[in-house]
Coordinates of C-alpha atoms in Angstrom, one line a residue:
X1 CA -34.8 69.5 4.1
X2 CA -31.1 69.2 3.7
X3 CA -28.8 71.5 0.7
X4 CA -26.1 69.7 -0.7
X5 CA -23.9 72.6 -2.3
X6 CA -21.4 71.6 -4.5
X7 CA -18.0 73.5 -5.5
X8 CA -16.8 73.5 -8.4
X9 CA -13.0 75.2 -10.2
X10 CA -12.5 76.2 -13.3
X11 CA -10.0 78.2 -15.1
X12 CA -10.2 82.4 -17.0
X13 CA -8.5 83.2 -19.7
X14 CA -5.3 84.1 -18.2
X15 CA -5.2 80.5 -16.5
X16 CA -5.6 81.6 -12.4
X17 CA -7.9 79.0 -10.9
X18 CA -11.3 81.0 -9.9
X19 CA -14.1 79.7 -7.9
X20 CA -17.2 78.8 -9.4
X21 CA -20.5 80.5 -8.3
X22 CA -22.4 78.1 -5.7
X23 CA -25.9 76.4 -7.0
X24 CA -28.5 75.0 -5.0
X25 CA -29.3 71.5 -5.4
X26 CA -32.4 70.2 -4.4
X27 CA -32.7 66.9 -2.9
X28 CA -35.4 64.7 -3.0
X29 CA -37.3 63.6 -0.1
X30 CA -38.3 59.8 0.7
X31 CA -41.4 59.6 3.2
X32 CA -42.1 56.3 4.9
X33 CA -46.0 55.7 4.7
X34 CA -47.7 53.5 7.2
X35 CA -47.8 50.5 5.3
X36 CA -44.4 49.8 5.1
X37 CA -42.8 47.8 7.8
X38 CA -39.4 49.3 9.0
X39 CA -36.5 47.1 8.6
X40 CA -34.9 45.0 11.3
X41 CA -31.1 45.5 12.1
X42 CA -29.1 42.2 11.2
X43 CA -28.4 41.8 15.0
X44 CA -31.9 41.2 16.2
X45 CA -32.9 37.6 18.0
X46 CA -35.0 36.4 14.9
X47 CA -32.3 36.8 12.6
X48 CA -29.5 34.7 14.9
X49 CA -31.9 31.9 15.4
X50 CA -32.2 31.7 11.3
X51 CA -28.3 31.8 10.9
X52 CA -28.0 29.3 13.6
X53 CA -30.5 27.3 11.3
X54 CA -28.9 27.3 8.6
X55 CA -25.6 26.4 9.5
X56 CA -26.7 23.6 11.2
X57 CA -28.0 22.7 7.8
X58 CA -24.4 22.8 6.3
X59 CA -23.1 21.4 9.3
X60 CA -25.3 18.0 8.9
X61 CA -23.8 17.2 6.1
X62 CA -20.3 16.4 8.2
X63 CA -21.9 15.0 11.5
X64 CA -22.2 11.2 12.1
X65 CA -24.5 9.1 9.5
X66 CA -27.4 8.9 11.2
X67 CA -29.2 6.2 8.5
X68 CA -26.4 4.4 7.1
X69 CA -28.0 2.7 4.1
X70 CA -28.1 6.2 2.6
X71 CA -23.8 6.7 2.0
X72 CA -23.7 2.5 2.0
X73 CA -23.7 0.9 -1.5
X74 CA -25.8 -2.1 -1.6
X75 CA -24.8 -5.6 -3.5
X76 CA -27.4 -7.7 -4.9
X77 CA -27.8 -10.4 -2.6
X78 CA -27.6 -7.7 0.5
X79 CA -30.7 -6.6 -0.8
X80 CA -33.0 -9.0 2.0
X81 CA -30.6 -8.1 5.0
X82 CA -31.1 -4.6 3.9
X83 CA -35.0 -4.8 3.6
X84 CA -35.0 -7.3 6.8
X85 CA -32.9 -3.7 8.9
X86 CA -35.4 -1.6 7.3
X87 CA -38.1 -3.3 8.6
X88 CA -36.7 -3.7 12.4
X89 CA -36.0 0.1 12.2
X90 CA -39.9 1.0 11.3
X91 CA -41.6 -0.8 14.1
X92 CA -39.1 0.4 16.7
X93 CA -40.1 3.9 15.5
X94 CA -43.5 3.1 15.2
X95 CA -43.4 1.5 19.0
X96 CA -42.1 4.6 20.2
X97 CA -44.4 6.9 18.8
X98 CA -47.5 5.1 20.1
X99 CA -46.0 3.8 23.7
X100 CA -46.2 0.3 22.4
X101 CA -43.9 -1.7 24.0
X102 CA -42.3 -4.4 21.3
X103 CA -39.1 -5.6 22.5
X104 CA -39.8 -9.0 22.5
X105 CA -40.8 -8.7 18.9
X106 CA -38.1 -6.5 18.2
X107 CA -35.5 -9.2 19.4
X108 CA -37.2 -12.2 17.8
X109 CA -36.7 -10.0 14.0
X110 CA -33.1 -8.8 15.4
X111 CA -32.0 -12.8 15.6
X112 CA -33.5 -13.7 12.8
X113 CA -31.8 -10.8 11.0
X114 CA -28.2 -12.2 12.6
X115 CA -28.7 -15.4 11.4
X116 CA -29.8 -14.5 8.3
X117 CA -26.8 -12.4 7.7
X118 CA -24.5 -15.2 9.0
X119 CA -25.7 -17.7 6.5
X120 CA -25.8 -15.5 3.6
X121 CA -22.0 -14.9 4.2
X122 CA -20.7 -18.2 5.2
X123 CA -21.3 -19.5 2.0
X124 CA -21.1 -16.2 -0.7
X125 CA -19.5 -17.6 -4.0
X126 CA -16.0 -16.5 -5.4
X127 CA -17.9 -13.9 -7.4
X128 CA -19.7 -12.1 -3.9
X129 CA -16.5 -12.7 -2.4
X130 CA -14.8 -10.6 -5.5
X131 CA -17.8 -8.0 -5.2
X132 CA -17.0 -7.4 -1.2
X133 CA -13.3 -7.0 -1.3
X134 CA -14.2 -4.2 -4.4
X135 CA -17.1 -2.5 -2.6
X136 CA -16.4 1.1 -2.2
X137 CA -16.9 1.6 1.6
X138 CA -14.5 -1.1 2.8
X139 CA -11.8 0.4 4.4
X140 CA -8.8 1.4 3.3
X141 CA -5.0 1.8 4.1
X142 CA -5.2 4.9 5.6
X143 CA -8.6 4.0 7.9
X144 CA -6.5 0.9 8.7
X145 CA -3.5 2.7 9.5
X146 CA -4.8 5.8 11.2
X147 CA -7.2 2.6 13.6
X148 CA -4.6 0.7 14.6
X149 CA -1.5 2.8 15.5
X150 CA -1.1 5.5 18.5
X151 CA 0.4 7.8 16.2
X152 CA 1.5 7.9 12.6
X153 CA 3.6 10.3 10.6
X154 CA 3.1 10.0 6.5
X155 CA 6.5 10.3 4.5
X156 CA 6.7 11.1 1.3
X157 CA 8.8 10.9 -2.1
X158 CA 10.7 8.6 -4.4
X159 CA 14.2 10.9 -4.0
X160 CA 13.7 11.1 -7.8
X161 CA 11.5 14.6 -7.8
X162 CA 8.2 12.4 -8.2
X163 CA 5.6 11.2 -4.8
X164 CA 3.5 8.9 -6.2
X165 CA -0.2 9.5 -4.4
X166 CA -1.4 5.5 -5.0
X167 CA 1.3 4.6 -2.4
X168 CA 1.0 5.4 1.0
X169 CA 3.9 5.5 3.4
X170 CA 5.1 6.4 7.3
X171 CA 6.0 5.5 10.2
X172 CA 3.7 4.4 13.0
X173 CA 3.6 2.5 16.2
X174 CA 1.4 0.0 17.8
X175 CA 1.3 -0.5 21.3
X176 CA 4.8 1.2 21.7
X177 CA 6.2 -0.8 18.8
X178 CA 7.6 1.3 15.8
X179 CA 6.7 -0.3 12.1
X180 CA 7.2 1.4 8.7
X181 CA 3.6 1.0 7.3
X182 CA 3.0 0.9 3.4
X183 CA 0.5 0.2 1.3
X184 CA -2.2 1.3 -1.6
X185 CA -4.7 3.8 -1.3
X186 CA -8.0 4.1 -2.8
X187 CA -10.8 6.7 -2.9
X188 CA -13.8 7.1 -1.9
X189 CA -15.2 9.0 -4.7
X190 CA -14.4 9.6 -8.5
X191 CA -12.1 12.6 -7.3
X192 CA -10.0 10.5 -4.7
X193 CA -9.9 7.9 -6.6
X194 CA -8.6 10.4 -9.9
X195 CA -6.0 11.8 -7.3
X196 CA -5.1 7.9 -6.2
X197 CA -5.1 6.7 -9.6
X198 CA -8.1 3.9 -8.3
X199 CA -4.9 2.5 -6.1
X200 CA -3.1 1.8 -9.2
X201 CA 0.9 2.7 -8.1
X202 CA 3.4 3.7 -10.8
X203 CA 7.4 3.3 -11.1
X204 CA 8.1 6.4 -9.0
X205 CA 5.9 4.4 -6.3
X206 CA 7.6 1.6 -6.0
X207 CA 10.7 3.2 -6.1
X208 CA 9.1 5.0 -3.2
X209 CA 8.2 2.5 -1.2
X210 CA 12.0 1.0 -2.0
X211 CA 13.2 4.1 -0.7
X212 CA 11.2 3.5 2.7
X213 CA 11.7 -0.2 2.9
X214 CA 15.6 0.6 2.9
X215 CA 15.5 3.1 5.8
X216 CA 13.6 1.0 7.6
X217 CA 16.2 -1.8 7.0
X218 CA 19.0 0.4 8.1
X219 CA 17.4 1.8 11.6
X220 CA 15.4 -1.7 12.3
X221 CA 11.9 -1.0 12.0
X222 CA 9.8 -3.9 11.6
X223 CA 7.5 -3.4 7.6
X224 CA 4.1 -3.8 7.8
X225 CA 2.3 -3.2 3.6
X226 CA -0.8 -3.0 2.9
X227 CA -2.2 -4.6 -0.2
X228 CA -5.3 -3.1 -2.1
X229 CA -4.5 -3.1 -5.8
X230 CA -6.0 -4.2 -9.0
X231 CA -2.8 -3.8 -10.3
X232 CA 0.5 -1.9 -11.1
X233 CA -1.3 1.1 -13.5
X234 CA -1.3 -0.2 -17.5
X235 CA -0.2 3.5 -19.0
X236 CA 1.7 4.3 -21.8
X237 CA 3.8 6.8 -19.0
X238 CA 4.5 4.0 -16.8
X239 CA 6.2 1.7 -19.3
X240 CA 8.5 4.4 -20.2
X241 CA 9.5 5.1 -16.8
X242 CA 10.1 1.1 -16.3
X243 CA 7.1 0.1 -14.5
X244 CA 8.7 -3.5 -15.4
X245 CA 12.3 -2.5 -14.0
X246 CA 10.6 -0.7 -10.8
X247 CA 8.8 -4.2 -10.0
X248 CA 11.4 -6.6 -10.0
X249 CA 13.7 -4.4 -8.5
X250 CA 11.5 -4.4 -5.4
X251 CA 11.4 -8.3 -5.6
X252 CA 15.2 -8.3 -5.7
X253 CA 15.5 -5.9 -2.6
X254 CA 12.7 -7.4 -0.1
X255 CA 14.1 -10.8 -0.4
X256 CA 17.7 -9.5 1.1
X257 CA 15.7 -7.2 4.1
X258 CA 17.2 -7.6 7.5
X259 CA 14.1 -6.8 9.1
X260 CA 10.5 -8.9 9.6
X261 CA 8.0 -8.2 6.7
X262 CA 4.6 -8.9 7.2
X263 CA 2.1 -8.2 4.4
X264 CA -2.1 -7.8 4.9
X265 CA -4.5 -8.2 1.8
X266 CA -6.9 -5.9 2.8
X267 CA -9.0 -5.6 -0.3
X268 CA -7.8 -6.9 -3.7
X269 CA -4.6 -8.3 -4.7
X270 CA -3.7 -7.8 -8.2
X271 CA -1.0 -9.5 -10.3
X272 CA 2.5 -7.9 -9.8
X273 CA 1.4 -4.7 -8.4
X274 CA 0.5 -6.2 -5.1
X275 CA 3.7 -8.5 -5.3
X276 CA 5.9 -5.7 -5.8
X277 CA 5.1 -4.8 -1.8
X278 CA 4.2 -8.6 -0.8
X279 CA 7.3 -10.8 -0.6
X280 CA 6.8 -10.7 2.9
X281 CA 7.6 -13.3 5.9
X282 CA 4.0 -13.8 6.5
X283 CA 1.2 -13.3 4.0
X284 CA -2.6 -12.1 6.4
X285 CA -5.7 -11.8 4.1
X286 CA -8.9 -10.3 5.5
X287 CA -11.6 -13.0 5.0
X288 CA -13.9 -11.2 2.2
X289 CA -9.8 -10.0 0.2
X290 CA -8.8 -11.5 -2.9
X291 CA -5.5 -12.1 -4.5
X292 CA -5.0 -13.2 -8.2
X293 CA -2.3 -13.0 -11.3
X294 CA -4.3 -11.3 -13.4
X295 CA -8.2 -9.9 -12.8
X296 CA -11.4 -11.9 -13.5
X297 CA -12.3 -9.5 -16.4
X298 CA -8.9 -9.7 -18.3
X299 CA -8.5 -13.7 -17.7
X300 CA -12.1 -14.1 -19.5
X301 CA -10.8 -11.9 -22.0
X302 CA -7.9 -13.7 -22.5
X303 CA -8.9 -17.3 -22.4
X304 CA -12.7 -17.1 -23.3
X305 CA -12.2 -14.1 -25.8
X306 CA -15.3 -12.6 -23.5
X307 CA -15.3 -10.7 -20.5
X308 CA -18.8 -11.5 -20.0
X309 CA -16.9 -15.0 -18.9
X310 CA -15.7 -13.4 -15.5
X311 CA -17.3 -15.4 -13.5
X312 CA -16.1 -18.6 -14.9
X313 CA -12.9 -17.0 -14.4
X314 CA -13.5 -16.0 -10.8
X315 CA -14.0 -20.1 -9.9
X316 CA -11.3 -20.6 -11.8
X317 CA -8.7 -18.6 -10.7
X318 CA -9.2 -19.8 -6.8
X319 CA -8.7 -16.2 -5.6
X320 CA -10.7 -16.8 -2.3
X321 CA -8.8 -16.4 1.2
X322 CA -9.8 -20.0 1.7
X323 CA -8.6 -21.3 -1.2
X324 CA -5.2 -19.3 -1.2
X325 CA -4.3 -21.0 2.5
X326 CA -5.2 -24.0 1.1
X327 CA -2.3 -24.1 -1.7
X328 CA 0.0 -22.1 0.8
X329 CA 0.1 -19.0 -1.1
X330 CA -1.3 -17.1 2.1
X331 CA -0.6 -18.1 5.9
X332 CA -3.7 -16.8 7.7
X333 CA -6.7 -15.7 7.2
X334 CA -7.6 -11.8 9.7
X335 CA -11.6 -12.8 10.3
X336 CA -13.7 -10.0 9.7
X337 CA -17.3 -9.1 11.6
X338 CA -20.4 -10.1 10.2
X339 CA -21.4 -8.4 7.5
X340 CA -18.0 -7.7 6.5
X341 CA -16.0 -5.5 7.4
X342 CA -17.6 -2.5 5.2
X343 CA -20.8 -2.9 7.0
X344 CA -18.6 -2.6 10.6
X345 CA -15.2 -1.2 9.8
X346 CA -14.7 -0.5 13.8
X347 CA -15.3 -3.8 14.4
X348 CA -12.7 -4.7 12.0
X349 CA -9.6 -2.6 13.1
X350 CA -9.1 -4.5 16.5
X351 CA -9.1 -7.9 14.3
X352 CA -6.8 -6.7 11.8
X353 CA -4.5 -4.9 15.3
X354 CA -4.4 -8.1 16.8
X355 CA -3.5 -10.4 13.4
X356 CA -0.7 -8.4 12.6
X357 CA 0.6 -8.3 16.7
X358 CA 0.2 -12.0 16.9
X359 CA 2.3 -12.5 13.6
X360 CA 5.1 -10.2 14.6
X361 CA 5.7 -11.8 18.4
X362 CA 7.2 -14.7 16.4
X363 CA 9.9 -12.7 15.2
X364 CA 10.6 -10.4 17.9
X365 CA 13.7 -12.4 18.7
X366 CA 14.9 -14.0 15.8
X367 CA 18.4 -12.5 14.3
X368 CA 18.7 -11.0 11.2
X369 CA 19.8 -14.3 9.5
X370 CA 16.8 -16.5 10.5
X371 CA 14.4 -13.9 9.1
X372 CA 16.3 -13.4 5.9
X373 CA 16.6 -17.1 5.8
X374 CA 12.7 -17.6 7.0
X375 CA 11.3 -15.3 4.1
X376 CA 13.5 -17.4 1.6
X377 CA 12.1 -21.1 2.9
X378 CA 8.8 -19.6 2.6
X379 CA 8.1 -18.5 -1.0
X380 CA 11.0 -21.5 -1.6
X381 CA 8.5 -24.0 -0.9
X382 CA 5.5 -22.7 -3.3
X383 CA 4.7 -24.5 -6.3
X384 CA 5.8 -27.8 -5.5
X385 CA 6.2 -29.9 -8.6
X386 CA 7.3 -33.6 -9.6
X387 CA 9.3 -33.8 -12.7
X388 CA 10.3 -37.2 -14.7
X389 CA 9.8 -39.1 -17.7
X390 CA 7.3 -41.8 -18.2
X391 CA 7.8 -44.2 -21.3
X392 CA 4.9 -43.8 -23.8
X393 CA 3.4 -40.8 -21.4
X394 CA 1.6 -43.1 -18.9
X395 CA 1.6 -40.8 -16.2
X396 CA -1.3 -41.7 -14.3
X397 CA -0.1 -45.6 -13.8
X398 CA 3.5 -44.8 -13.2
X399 CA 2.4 -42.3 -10.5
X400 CA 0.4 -45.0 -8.9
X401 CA 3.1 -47.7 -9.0
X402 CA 5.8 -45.2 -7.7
X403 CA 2.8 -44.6 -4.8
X404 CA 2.5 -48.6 -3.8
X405 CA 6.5 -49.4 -4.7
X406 CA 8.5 -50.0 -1.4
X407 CA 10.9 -47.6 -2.0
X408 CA 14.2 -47.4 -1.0
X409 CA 16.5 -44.2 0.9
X410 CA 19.5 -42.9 0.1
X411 CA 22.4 -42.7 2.3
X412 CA 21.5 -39.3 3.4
X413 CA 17.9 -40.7 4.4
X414 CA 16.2 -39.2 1.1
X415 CA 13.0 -41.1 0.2
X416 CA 13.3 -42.9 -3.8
X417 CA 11.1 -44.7 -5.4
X418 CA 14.0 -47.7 -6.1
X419 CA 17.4 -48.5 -5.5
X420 CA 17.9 -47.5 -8.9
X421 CA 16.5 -44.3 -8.5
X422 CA 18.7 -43.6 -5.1
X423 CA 21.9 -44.3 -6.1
X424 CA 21.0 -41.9 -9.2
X425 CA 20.0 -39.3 -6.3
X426 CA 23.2 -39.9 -4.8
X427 CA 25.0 -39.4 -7.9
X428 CA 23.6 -36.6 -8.8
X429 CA 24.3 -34.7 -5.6
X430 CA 27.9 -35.9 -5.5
X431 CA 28.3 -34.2 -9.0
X432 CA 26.8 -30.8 -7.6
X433 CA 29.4 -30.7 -4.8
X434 CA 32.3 -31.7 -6.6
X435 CA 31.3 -28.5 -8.7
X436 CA 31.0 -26.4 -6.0
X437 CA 34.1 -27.6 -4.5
X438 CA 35.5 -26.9 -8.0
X439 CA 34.0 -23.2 -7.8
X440 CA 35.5 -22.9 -4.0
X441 CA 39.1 -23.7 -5.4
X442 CA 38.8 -21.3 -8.4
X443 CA 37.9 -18.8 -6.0
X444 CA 41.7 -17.4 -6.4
X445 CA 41.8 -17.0 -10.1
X446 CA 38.0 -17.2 -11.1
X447 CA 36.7 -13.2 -11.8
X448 CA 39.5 -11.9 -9.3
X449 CA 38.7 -8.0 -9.2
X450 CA 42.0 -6.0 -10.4
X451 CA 42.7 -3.6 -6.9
X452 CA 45.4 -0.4 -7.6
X453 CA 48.1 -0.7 -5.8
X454 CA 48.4 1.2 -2.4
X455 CA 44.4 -0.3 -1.9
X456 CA 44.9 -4.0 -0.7
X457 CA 44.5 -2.9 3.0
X458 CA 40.9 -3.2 4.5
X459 CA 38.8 -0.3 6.0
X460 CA 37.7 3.1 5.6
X461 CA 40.8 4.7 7.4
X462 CA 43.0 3.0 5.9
X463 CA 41.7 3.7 2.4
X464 CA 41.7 7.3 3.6
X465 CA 45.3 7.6 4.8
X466 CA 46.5 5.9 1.4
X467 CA 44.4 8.4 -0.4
X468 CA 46.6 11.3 1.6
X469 CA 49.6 9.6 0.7
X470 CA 48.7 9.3 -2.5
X471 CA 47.9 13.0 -2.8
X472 CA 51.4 13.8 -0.6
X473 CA 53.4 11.6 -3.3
X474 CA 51.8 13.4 -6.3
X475 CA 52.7 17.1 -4.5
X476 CA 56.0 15.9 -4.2
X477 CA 56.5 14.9 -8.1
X478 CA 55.0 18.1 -8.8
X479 CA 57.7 20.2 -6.9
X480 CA 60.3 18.0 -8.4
X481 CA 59.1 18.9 -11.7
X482 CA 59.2 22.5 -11.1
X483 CA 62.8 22.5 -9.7
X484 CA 63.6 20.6 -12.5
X485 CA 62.2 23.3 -15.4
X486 CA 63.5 26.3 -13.2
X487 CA 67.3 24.7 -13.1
X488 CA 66.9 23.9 -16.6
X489 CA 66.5 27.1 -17.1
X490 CA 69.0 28.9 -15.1
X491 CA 71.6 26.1 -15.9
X492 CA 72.0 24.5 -12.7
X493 CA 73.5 21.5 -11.8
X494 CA 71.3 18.3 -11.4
X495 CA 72.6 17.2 -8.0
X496 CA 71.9 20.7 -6.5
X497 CA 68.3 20.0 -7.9
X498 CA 67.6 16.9 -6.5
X499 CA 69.1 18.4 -3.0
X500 CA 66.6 21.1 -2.8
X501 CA 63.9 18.6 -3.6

């Protein structure tokens, strides 16, 4: 048995430090009986092979989805395809286990299944259509972006202090070809989409993807955006910082870029947040994408004082990809695999790759004019209207005799419904270039900006050297000045003063 001895100092009277007299402390012994099992060191075989269990228990959880219907949300009339996958997977499991061999049943249910799935999507109803572009695993800007480019570096900030996380931007390249990408990001979950605010951008991202749009104007880099928005975010913060403001201001600026913009609905489109990123040369939408002025939900609320009247809103609005090429609004429609492409994203990058290549090879080698004025001609040409006045509000018959008249042409070959109406035509554009002749004259004397003098000459050397004159001249008076005060004071003669200036 072991003696601990302890030592202990305490003090006399007179204070000097004396030692303490040693004590025996008896320790108590611990006796192992036979029934208790001695305890393995952390290091043995058994113990690794648990640890290696469990982390591959922990590890699962980020491998590859073995059983995708798991992490896949469901729509309602997905439901049979779902039960129709179910029930291919169970008797190619149970084939296996018994040796059975199945195939040709197996194929006959895997056609079925295809066809199935074909006709259920060909003809899904605005409302489906607005339940796919929404579902939670389609993919999103960044999936799109980080599938389709060979490499790409994310920027970030507005300039103003602020980095808006709703509005993704970077430069990336496809196939060798440089683009500035941009375009809203979602979440996956309620955290991501907290952090994204669900997609919804605010002023300082707009102004952010201003900021980007401009320095890819000024080095050359075709813009591709991205459009997946319900809309620009409807906060009390973002009226104050002139969400309004930020919006048109991108309108403004895109309209006047040097460069080719091409713009891909990828999920939903919504009102002016999607706009503020979409004036674009050509407008792609993904075949199960939406793109509207305002959401289902708030149109019923507006117009049928119900939002249980969304789907009467939904027909209404014409929103699908079909029905948006149709009035022009879009230019072509990026297919997407069967099922959509949340049930085979992979599937869908390649499609998407190869839309947005094809679109750009048609303005490779236009100049910087013809795709400035290419983007004006196109959203020029939307909303085409007839305006004119029918005596006692006939409409209907005076648009069908204007229809069957002969018609006449105007001298420059303009098509009018009567001679009448063609010299009027004429007329009209003789008065609108006499006034801009009139404007062209006045250019002299109309709003001439006041220049000080020194400043007439063109160029930045130029203004630079007249500066340093400027300056010289001013040194010059200065001295002068000085002489002047100093021979005022000494009483010296003007004329010497001037000489020593």
């Amino acid at each position: 048995m072991q003696v601990f001895k302890s030592k202990s100092v305490v003090s006399d009277v007179a204070g000097a430090p004396r030692v303490a007299p040693r004590r025996h402390v008896p320790v108590r012994t611990v006796t192992h009986t036979a029934q208790a099992a001695p305890r393995l060191p952390p290091d043995t075989p058994k113990d690794r092979e648990g640890g290696r269990e469990w982390l591959g228990t922990i590890l699962s959880r980020f491998g590859p989805v073995k059983d995708k219907s798991q992490n896949t949300a469901v729509l309602e009339f997905e439901k049979p395809l779902l039960e129709l996958d179910k029930r291919i997977k169970e008797v190619r499991k149970v084939a296996e286990e018994n040796g059975v061999d199945v195939t040709a049943s197996i194929a006959e249910l895997e056609t079925r299944a295809r066809q199935l799935r074909k006709e259920t999507y060909s003809r899904l109803t605005p409302v489906q259509r607005l339940q796919v572009a929404r579902h939670p695993n389609r993919p999103t800007c960044l999936d799109i972006i980080l599938n389709i480019t060979d490499k790409f570096v994310e920027l970030h900030g507005d300039r103003g202090g602020l980095d808006d996380p709703a509005i993704v931007c970077g430069i990336g390249s496809i196939n060798g070809t440089p683009f500035m990408m941009i375009g809203h990001q979602k979440g996956r979950n309620t955290k991501e989409n907290i952090r994204r605010n669900f997609g919804m951008p605010q002023p300082n991202g707009y102004r952010k993807a201003l900021r980007f749009m401009r320095h890819a104007d000024k080095f050359g880099l075709p813009i591709i955006t991205f459009v997946d928005t319900p809309g620009a975010y409807a906060g009390k913060t973002a009226e104050e910082l002139g969400q309004g403001e930020a919006i048109a201001v991108n309108l403004r600026e895109m309209f006047g870029l040097r460069v080719p913009i091409i713009s891909v609905v990828i999920g939903e489109g919504g009102s002016g947040g999607a706009l503020a990123i979409g004036c674009a040369n050509r407008n792609l939408i993904m075949e199960n994408a939406v793109y509207y002025v305002a959401s289902p939900e708030a149109c019923a609320a507006i117009l049928w004082k119900s939002r249980g009247a969304a789907g009467e809103a939904t027909e209404a609005l014409r929103i699908t990809s079909a029905e948006l090429v149709k009035f022009g609004v879009m230019d072509h429609i990026v297919p997407e695999p069967l099922g959509g492409a949340h049930a085979d994203p992979l599937s869908a990058f390649p499609m998407i790759k190869e839309s947005i290549l094809n679109t750009y090879a048609h303005y490779a080698t236009m100049s910087e004019e013809e795709i400035k004025l290419d983007r004006y001609a196109k959203f020029r040409k939307l909303g085409q209207f007839q305006e004119f006045v029918v005596k006692g509000g006939d409409w209907r018959n005076a648009v069908a005799e204007r229809n069957a008249a002969a018609g006449a042409t105007t001298k420059a070959g303009a098509w009018a419904g009567s001679e009448a109406e063609a010299r009027y035509i004429e007329q009209l554009v003789d008065a609108d270039e006499k006034w801009e002749k009139l404007l062209a004259e006045g250019a002299e004397w109309l709003n001439r900006p006041v220049q000080p003098p020194g400043l007439g000459r063109s160029g930045i050397m130029d203004v630079a050297v007249t500066m340093v004159e400027a300056r010289r001249r001013k040194q010059q008076q200065a001295g002068a000045t000085v002489h002047q005060k100093a021979a005022a004071t000494n009483n010296v003669p003007p004329s010497v003063v001037n000489a020593t200036a």
